[in-house]
Short mmCIF file of C-alpha atoms in Angstrom, two decimals:
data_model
loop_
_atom_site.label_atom_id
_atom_site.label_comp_id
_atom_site.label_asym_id
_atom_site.label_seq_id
_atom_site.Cartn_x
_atom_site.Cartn_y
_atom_site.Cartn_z
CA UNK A 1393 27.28 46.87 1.31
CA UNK A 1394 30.62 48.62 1.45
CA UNK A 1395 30.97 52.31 0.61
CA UNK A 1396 32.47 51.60 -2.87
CA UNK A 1397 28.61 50.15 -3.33
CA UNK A 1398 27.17 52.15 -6.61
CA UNK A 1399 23.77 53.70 -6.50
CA UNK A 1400 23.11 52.43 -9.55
CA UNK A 1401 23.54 49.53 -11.94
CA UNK A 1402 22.15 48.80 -14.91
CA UNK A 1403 22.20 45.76 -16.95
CA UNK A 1404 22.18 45.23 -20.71
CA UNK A 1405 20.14 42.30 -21.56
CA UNK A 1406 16.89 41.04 -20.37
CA UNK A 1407 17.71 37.63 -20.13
CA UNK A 1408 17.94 34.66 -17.80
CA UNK A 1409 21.46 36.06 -16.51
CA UNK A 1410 19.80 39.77 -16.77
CA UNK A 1411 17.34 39.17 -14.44
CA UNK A 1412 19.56 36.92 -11.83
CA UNK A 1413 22.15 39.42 -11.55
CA UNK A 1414 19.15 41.83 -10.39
CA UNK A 1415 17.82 39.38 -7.88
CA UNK A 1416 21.16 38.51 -6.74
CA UNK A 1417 21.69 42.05 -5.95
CA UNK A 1418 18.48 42.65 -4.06
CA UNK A 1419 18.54 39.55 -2.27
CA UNK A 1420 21.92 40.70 -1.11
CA UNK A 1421 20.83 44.01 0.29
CA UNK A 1422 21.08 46.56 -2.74
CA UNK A 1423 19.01 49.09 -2.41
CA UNK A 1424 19.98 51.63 -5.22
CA UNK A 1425 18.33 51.55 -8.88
CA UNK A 1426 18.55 48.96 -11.07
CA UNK A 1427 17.48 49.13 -14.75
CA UNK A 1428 17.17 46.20 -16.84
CA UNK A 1429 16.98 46.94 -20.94
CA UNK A 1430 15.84 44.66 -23.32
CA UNK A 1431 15.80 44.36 -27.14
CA UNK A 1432 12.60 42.25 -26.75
CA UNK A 1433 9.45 43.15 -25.54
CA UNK A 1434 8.86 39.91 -23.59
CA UNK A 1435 10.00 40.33 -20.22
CA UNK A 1436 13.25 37.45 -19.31
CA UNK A 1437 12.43 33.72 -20.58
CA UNK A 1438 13.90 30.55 -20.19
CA UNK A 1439 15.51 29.63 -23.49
CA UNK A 1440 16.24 25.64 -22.82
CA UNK A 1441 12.48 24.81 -23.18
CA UNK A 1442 11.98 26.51 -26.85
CA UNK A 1443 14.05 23.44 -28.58
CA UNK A 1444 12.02 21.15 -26.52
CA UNK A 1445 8.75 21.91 -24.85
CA UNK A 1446 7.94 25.13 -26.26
CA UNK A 1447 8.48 23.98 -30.05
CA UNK A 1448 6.76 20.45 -29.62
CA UNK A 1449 3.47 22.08 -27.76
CA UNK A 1450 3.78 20.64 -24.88
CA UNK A 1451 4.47 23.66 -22.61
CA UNK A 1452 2.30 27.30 -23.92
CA UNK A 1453 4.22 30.13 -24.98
CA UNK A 1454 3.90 31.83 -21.48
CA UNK A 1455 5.42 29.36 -19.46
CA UNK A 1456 8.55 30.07 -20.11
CA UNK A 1457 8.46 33.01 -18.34
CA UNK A 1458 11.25 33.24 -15.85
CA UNK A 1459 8.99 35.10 -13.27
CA UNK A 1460 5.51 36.28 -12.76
CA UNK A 1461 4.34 40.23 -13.33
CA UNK A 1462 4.09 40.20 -9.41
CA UNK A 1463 7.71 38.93 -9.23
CA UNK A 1464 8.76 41.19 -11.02
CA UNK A 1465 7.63 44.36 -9.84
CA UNK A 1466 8.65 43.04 -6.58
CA UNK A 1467 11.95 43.59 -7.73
CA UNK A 1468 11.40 46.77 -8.01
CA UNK A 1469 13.81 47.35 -11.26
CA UNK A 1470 13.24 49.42 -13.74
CA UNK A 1471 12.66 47.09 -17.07
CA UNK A 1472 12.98 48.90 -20.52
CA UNK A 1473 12.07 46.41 -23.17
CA UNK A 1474 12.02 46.52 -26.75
CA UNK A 1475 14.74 49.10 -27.42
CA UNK A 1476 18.17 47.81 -28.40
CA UNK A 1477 21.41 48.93 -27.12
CA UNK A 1478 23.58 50.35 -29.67
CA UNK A 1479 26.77 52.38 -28.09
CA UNK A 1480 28.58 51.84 -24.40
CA UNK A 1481 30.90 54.90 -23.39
CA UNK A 1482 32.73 53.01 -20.73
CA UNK A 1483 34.14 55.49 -19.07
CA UNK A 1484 31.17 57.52 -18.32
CA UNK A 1485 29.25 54.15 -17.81
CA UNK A 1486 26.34 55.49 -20.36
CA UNK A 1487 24.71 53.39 -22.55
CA UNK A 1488 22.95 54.39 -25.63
CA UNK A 1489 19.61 53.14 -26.94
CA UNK A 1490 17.92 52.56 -30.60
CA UNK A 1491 15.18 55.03 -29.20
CA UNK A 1492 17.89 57.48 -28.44
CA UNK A 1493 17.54 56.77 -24.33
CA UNK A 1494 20.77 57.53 -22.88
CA UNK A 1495 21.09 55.54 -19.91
CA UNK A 1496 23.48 56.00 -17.00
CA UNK A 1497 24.94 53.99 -14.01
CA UNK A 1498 27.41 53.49 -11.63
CA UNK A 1499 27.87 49.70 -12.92
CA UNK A 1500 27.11 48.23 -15.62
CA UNK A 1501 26.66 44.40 -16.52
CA UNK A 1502 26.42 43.46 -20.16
CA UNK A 1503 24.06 40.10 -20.57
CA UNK A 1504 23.47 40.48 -24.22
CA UNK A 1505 23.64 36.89 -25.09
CA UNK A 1506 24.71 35.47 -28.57
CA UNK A 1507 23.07 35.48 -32.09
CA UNK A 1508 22.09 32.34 -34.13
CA UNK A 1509 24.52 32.41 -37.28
CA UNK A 1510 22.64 31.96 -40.63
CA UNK A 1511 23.58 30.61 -44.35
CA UNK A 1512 24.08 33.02 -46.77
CA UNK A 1513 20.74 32.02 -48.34
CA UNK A 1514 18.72 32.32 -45.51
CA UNK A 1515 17.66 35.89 -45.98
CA UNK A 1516 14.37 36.24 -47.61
CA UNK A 1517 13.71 32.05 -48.09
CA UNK A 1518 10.34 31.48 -46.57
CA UNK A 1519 10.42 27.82 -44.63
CA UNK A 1520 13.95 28.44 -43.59
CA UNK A 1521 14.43 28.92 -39.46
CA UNK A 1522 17.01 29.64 -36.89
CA UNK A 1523 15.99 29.19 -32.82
CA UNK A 1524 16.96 31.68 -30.77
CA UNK A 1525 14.03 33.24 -29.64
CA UNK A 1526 10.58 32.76 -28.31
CA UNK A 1527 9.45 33.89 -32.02
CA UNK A 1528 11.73 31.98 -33.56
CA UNK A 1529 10.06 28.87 -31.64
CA UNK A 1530 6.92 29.61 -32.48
CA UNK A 1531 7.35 30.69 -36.21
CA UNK A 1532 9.35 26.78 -36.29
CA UNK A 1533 6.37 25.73 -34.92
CA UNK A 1534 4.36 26.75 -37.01
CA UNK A 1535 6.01 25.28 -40.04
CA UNK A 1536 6.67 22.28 -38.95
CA UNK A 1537 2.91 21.31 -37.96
CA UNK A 1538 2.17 22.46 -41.77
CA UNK A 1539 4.84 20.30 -43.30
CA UNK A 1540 6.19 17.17 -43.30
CA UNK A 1541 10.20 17.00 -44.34
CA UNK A 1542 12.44 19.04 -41.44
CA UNK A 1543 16.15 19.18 -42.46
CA UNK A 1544 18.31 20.37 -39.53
CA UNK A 1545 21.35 21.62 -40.65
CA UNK A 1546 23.75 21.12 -37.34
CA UNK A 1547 24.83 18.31 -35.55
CA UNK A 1548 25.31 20.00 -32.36
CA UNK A 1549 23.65 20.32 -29.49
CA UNK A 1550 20.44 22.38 -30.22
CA UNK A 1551 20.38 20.51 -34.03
CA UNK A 1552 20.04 17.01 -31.92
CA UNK A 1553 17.18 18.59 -29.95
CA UNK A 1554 15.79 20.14 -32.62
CA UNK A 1555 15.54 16.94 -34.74
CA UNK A 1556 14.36 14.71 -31.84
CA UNK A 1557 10.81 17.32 -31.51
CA UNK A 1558 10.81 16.90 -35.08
CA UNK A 1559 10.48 12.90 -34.90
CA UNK A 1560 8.40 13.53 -31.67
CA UNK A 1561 5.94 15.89 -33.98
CA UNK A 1562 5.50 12.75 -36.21
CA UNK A 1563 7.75 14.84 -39.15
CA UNK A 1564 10.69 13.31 -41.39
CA UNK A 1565 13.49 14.49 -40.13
CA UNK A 1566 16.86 14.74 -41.99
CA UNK A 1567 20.11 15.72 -39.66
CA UNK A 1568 22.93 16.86 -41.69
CA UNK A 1569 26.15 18.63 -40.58
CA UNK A 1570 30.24 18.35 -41.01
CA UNK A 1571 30.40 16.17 -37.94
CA UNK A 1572 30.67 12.70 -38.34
CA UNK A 1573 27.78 12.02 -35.46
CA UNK A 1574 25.42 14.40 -33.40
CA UNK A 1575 26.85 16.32 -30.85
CA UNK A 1576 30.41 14.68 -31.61
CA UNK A 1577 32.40 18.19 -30.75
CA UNK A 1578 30.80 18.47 -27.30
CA UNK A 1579 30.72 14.85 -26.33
CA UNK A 1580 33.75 13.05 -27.95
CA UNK A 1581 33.23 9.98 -30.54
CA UNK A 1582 32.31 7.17 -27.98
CA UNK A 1583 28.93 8.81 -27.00
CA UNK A 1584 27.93 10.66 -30.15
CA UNK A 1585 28.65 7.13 -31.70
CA UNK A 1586 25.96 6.08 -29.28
CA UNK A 1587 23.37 9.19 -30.08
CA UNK A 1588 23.77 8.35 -33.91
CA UNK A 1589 22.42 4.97 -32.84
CA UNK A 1590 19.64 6.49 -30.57
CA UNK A 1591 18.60 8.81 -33.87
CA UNK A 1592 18.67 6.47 -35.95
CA UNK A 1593 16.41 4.04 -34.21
CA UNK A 1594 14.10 6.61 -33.58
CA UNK A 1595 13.68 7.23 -37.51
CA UNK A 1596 16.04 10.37 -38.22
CA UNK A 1597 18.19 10.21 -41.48
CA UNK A 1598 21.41 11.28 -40.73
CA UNK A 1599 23.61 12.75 -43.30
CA UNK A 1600 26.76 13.46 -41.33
CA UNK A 1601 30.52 14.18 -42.54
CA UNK A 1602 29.67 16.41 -45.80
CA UNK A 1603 29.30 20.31 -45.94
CA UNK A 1604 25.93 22.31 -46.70
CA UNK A 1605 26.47 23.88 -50.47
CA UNK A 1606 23.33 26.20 -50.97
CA UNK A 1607 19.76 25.86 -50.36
CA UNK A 1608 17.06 25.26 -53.40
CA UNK A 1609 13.64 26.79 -53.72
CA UNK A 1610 10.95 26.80 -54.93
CA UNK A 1611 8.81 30.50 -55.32
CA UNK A 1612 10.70 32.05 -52.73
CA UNK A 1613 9.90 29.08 -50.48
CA UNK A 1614 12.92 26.29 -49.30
CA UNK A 1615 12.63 23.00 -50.95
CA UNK A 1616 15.79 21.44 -50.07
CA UNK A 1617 19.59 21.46 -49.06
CA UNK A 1618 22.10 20.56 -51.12
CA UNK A 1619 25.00 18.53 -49.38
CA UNK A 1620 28.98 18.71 -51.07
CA UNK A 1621 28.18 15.43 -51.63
CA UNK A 1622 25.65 16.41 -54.42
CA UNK A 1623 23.18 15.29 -53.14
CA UNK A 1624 20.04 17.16 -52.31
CA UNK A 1625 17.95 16.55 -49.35
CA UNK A 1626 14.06 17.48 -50.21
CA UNK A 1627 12.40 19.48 -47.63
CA UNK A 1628 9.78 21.90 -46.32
CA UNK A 1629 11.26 23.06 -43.24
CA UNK A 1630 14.60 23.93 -42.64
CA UNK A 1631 15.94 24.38 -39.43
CA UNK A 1632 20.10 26.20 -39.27
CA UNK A 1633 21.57 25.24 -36.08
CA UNK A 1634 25.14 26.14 -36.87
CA UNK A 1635 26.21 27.64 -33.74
CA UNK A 1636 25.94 31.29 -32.36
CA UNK A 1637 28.27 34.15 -32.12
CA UNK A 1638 28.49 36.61 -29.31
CA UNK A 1639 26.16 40.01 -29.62
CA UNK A 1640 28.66 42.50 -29.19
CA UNK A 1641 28.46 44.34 -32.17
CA UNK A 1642 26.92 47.76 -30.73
CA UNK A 1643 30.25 47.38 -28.35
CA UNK A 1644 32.63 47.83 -31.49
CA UNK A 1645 33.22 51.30 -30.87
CA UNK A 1646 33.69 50.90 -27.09
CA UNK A 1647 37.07 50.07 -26.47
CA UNK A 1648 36.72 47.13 -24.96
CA UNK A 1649 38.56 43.95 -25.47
CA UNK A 1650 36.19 42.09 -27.92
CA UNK A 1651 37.58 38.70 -28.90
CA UNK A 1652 34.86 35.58 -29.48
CA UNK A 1653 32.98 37.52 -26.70
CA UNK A 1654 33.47 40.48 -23.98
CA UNK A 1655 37.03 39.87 -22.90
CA UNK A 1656 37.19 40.16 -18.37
CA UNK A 1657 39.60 39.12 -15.94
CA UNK A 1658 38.83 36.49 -13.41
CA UNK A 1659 36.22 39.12 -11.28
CA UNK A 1660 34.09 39.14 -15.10
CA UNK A 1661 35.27 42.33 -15.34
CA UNK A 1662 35.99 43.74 -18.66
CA UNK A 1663 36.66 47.46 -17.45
CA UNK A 1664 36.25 49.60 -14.35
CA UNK A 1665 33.03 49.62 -13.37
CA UNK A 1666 31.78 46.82 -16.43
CA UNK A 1667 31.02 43.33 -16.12
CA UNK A 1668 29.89 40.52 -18.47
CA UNK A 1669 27.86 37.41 -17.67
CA UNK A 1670 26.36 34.87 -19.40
CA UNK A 1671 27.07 33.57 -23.17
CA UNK A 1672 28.59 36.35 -24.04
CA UNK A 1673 31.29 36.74 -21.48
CA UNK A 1674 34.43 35.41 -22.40
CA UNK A 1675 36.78 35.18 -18.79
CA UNK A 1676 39.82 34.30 -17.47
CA UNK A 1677 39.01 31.06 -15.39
CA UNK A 1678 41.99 30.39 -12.83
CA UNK A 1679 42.20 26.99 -12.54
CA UNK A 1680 42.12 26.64 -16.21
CA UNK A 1681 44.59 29.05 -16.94
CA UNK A 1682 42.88 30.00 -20.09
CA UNK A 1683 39.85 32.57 -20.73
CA UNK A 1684 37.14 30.70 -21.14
CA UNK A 1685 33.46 31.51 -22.71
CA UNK A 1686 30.29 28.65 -22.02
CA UNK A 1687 26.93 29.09 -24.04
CA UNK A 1688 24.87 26.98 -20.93
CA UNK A 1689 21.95 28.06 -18.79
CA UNK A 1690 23.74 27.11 -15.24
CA UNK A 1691 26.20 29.28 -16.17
CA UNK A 1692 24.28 31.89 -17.27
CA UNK A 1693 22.83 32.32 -13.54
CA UNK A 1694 25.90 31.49 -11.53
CA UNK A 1695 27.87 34.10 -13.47
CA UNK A 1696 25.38 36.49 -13.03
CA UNK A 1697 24.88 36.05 -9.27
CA UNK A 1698 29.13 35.79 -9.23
CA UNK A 1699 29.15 39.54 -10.70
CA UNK A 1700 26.17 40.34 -8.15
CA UNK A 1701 28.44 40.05 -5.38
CA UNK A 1702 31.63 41.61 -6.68
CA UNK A 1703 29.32 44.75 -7.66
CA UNK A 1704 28.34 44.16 -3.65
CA UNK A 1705 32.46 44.57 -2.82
CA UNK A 1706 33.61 40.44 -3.09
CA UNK A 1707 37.02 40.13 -4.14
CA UNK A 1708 36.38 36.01 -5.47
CA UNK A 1709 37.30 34.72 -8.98
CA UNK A 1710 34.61 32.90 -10.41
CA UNK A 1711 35.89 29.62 -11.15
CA UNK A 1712 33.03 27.03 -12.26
CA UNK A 1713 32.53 23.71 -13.19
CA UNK A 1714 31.22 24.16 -16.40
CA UNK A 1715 27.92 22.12 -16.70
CA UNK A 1716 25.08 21.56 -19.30
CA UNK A 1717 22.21 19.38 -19.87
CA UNK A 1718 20.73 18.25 -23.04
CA UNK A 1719 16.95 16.07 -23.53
CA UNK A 1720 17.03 14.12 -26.78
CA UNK A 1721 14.08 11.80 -27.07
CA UNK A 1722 14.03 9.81 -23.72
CA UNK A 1723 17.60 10.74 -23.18
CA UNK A 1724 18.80 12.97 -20.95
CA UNK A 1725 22.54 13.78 -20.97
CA UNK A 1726 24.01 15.43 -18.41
CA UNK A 1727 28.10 16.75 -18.96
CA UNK A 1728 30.18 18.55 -15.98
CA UNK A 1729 33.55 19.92 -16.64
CA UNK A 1730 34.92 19.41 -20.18
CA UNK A 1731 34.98 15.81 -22.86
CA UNK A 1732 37.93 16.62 -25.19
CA UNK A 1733 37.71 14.37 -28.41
CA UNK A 1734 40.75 12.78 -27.36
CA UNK A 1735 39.85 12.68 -24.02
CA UNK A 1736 40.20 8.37 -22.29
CA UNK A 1737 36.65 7.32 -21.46
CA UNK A 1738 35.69 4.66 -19.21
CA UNK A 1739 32.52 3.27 -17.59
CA UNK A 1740 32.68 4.24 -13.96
CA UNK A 1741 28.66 3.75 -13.24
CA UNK A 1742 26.04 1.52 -14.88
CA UNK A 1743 26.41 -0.11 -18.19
CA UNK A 1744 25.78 1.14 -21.57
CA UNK A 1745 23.57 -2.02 -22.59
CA UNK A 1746 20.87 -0.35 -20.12
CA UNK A 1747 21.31 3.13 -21.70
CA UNK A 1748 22.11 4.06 -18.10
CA UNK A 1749 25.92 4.78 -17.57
CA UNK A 1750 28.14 7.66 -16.01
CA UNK A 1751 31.30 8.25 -18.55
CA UNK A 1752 34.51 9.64 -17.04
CA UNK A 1753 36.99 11.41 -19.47
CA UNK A 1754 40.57 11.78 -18.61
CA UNK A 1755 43.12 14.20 -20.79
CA UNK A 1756 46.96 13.86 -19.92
CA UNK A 1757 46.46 11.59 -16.37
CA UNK A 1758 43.58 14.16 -15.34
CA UNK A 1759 39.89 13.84 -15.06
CA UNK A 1760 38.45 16.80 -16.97
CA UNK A 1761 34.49 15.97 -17.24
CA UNK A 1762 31.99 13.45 -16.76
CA UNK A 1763 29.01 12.64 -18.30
CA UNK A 1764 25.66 11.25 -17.38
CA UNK A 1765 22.92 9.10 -19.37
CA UNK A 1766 20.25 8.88 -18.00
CA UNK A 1767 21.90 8.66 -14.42
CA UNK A 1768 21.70 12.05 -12.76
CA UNK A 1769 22.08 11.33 -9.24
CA UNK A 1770 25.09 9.48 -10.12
CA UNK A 1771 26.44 11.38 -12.13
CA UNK A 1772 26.62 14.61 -9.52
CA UNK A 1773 28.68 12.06 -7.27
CA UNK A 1774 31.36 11.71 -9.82
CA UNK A 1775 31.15 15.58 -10.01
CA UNK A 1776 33.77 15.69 -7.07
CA UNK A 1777 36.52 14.04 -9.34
CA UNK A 1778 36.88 16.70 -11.35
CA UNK A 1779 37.01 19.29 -8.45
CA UNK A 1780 39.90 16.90 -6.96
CA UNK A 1781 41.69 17.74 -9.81
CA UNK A 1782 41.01 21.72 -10.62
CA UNK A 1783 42.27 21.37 -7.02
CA UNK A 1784 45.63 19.52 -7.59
CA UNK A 1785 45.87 21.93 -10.72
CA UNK A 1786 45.45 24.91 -8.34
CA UNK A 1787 47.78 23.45 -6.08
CA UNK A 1788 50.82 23.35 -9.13
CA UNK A 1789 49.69 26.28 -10.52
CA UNK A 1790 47.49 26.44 -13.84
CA UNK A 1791 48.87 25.17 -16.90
CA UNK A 1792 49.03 27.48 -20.26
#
C-alpha cells in the first residue's frame, strides 16, 4: 500500500462486482474498513444461474450464493443489507441510506447494477414477470410450474434463455420481440439465423419483427400480448425481457456525469476518490477510443478487481476484452470482443453442420470478436486475434 492508501472504502452494491472489489482489496493487503451496502437482504449472488438453473429447479435457491457465511466474515467487511442508497455527496465521500445511515469513506465504489425495464402495463398485472433478482426467479418460477403458455417478450439475450427453461419446463413458449431472430443485436444475422432454427426445432413459436402493443387480462391477471401485427398471443405467464437501464437514479443529485451509466475515465473513475464497476459503469476504454458500458458477469469481476488495485495506488487503464457467455438448450455460445451486424463472418474452426464452429467477425479489415458454439477451448485460441488487433489499434492510436 502507498501512503495515498484510504482507511476506508465503502462500496455501494452488494453484488457479484461488490463483493470482488472487497476481496480484491484484502487479498491485496488492505487492511482498513470496508463496508459493503445492499438494497437486498440476501448477501451477493450469482445472477447468470437465475435464467437458467435457478428458474428451471435444477440448482436450490441457496446455491447461488457467491460465498459461504464463513467466507464472508472472513472478509471481515462490514455488510449492511436491505437498506437502499439514496444520495452520494461526492465531495465529502458520504453516502446516504433509506434508513437514514449516513455512511462515510475515504473511497467509494458504486456497484449498483442495472434495473429490468417494464411495459407500461406491467404494474399491478398478476402473471406478468421481469428477472432480475433472486425473487424475481423464484416468483417466475412459480408461475410457470402453475401454467402452461409463457410469452417472452425480448429477443435478446436473457429472453432466449428465458424461453429455452420454458421449453425445458415442458411449457409453450411464445418468443416475440422487434428483432427479426433471437439475440440478432448481440450476435449479427448469420448466427441468430442459426438460433431461430435451434428454437424452433426445439418447439418455441417465434413471433419476431413486430412491436408489443398492450397486454390483455383477464381479472387483474395477464392473458395475452398483443403484437402491432394484431394479433394476440394467449398466455398465462409473461415474461418482459426488454433490456435494463443503469440504477443511478439516487445519483441524480450528485453531480456526477450520468449518461447511459456512471460516466469514468479510463482508471473507472468518475470523481476524486469515486469509482464505478460493473453494469453500471460506463468508461472510457483506450483502445477503443470510445466509453464503453458491458452488462456481463466477467466483467463485472475484472472491473471490480481493476478498481481494487487503483484504490491500492495502480496507475493502469482497464482495457478488456469484452466477453460473455450464454446456455440456450444444449447450446452454449461463447462471444469475445464485439459482432457488429455488419460485421464479415467466416468459419475459422469446425463446421456449422456439427453445431460445433468458432465464427470470426471482421469490421473495416479488423477482427473485432469471435464467437464460439459449442467449441470453448477453441474458441479462447482465436481470442488472441482480436488482441493482435486492439494492439495494432494501440499502436496507430485509437480511432473516434
Amino acid at each position: 500500500m502507498t501512503a495515498t492508501t484510504p482507511e476506508r472504502v465503502l462500496v455501494v452494491g452488494a453484488s457479484a462486482s461488490g463483493l470482488c472489489t472487497a476481496e480484491t482489496l484484502r487479498r491485496q493487503g488492505f487492511t482498513g474498513d470496508i463496508s459493503v451496502v445492499g438494497d437486498e437482504l440476501h448477501t451477493p449472488y450469482d445472477r447468470p444461474p437465475l435464467s437458467k438453473q435457478v428458474l428451471s429447479g435444477v440448482w436450490a435457491p441457496e446455491r447461488s450464493a457467491l460465498r459461504t457465511a464463513e467466507a464472508l466474515s472472513e472478509l471481515t467487511a462490514d455488510f449492511i443489507l436491505g437498506d437502499r442508497a439514496v444520495a452520494l455527496d461526492p465531495r465529502a465521500r458520504t453516502v446516504l441510506t433509506q434508513s437514514g445511515r449516513r455512511l462515510e469513506a475515504d473511497a467509494v465504489v458504486i456497484a449498483t447494477g442495472v434495473r429490468a425495464r417494464v411495459l407500461p402495463e406491467h404494474n399491478g398485472l398478476s402473471g406478468v414477470h421481469v428477472l432480475r433478482t433472486l425473487e424475481d426467479a423464484l416468483a417466475l418460477r412459480s408461475d410457470m410450474l402453475a401454467g402452461s403458455r409463457l410469452v417472452v417478450v425480448g429477443e435478446g439475450v436473457l429472453g432466449a434463455e428465458i424461453a429455452a427453461t420454458g421449453r425445458a419446463l415442458g411449457l409453450d413458449v411464445t418468443m416475440t420481440g422487434p428483432q427479426p431472430a433471437p439475440m440478432a443485436l448481440q450476435v449479427g444475422p448469420f448466427v441468430s439465423g442459426l438460433l431461430a432454427e435451434l428454437h424452433t426445432e426445439r418447439g418455441v413459436e417465434l413471433r419476431l419483427g413486430t412491436t408489443v402493443t398492450s397486454l390483455t387480462a383477464d381479472n387483474g391477471r395477464v392473458s395475452g400480448v398483443q403484437l402491432g401485427t394484431g394479433e394476440v398471443l394467449p398466455a398465462d405467464v409473461v415474461v418482459v425481457a426488454i433490456g435494463a437501464v443503469p440504477a443511478t437514479d439516487w445519483l441524480h443529485e450528485s453531480g456526477l456525469t450520468l449518461d447511459d451509466g456512471v460516466v469514468c475515465d479510463s482508471r473507472c473513475r468518475a470523481a476524486e476518490g469515486i469509482y464505478a464497476v460493473g453494469d453500471v459503469a460506463r468508461w472510457h476504454h483506450e483502445h477503443l477510443g470510445k466509453l464503453v458500458r458491458l452488462e456481463n458477469r466477467t466483467n463485472a469481476t475484472e472491473q471490480a478487481a481493476a478498481v481494487a488495485f487503483t484504490i491500492l495506488g495502480a496507475d493502469q487503464p482497464y482495457v478488456p476484452v469484452p466477453y460473455f457467455w450464454t446456455d440456450q438448450f444444449d447450446v452454449k455460445l461463447q462471444v469475445y470482443g464485439s459482432l457488429p451486424i455488419d460485421a464479415e463472418v467466416d468459419i475459422v474452426d469446425g463446421e456449422v453442420s456439427s453445431r460445433r464452429f468458432v465464427a470470426r467477425y471482421r469490421s473495416n479489415g479488423r477482427v473485432t470478436g469471435v464467437l464460439g458454439w459449442n467449441m470453448p477451448k477453441q474458441v479462447r485460441l482465436h481470442r488472441q486475434e482480436i488482441l493482435d488487433s486492439l494492439d495494432a489499434v494501440g499502436a496507430s492510436g485509437p480511432s473516434r
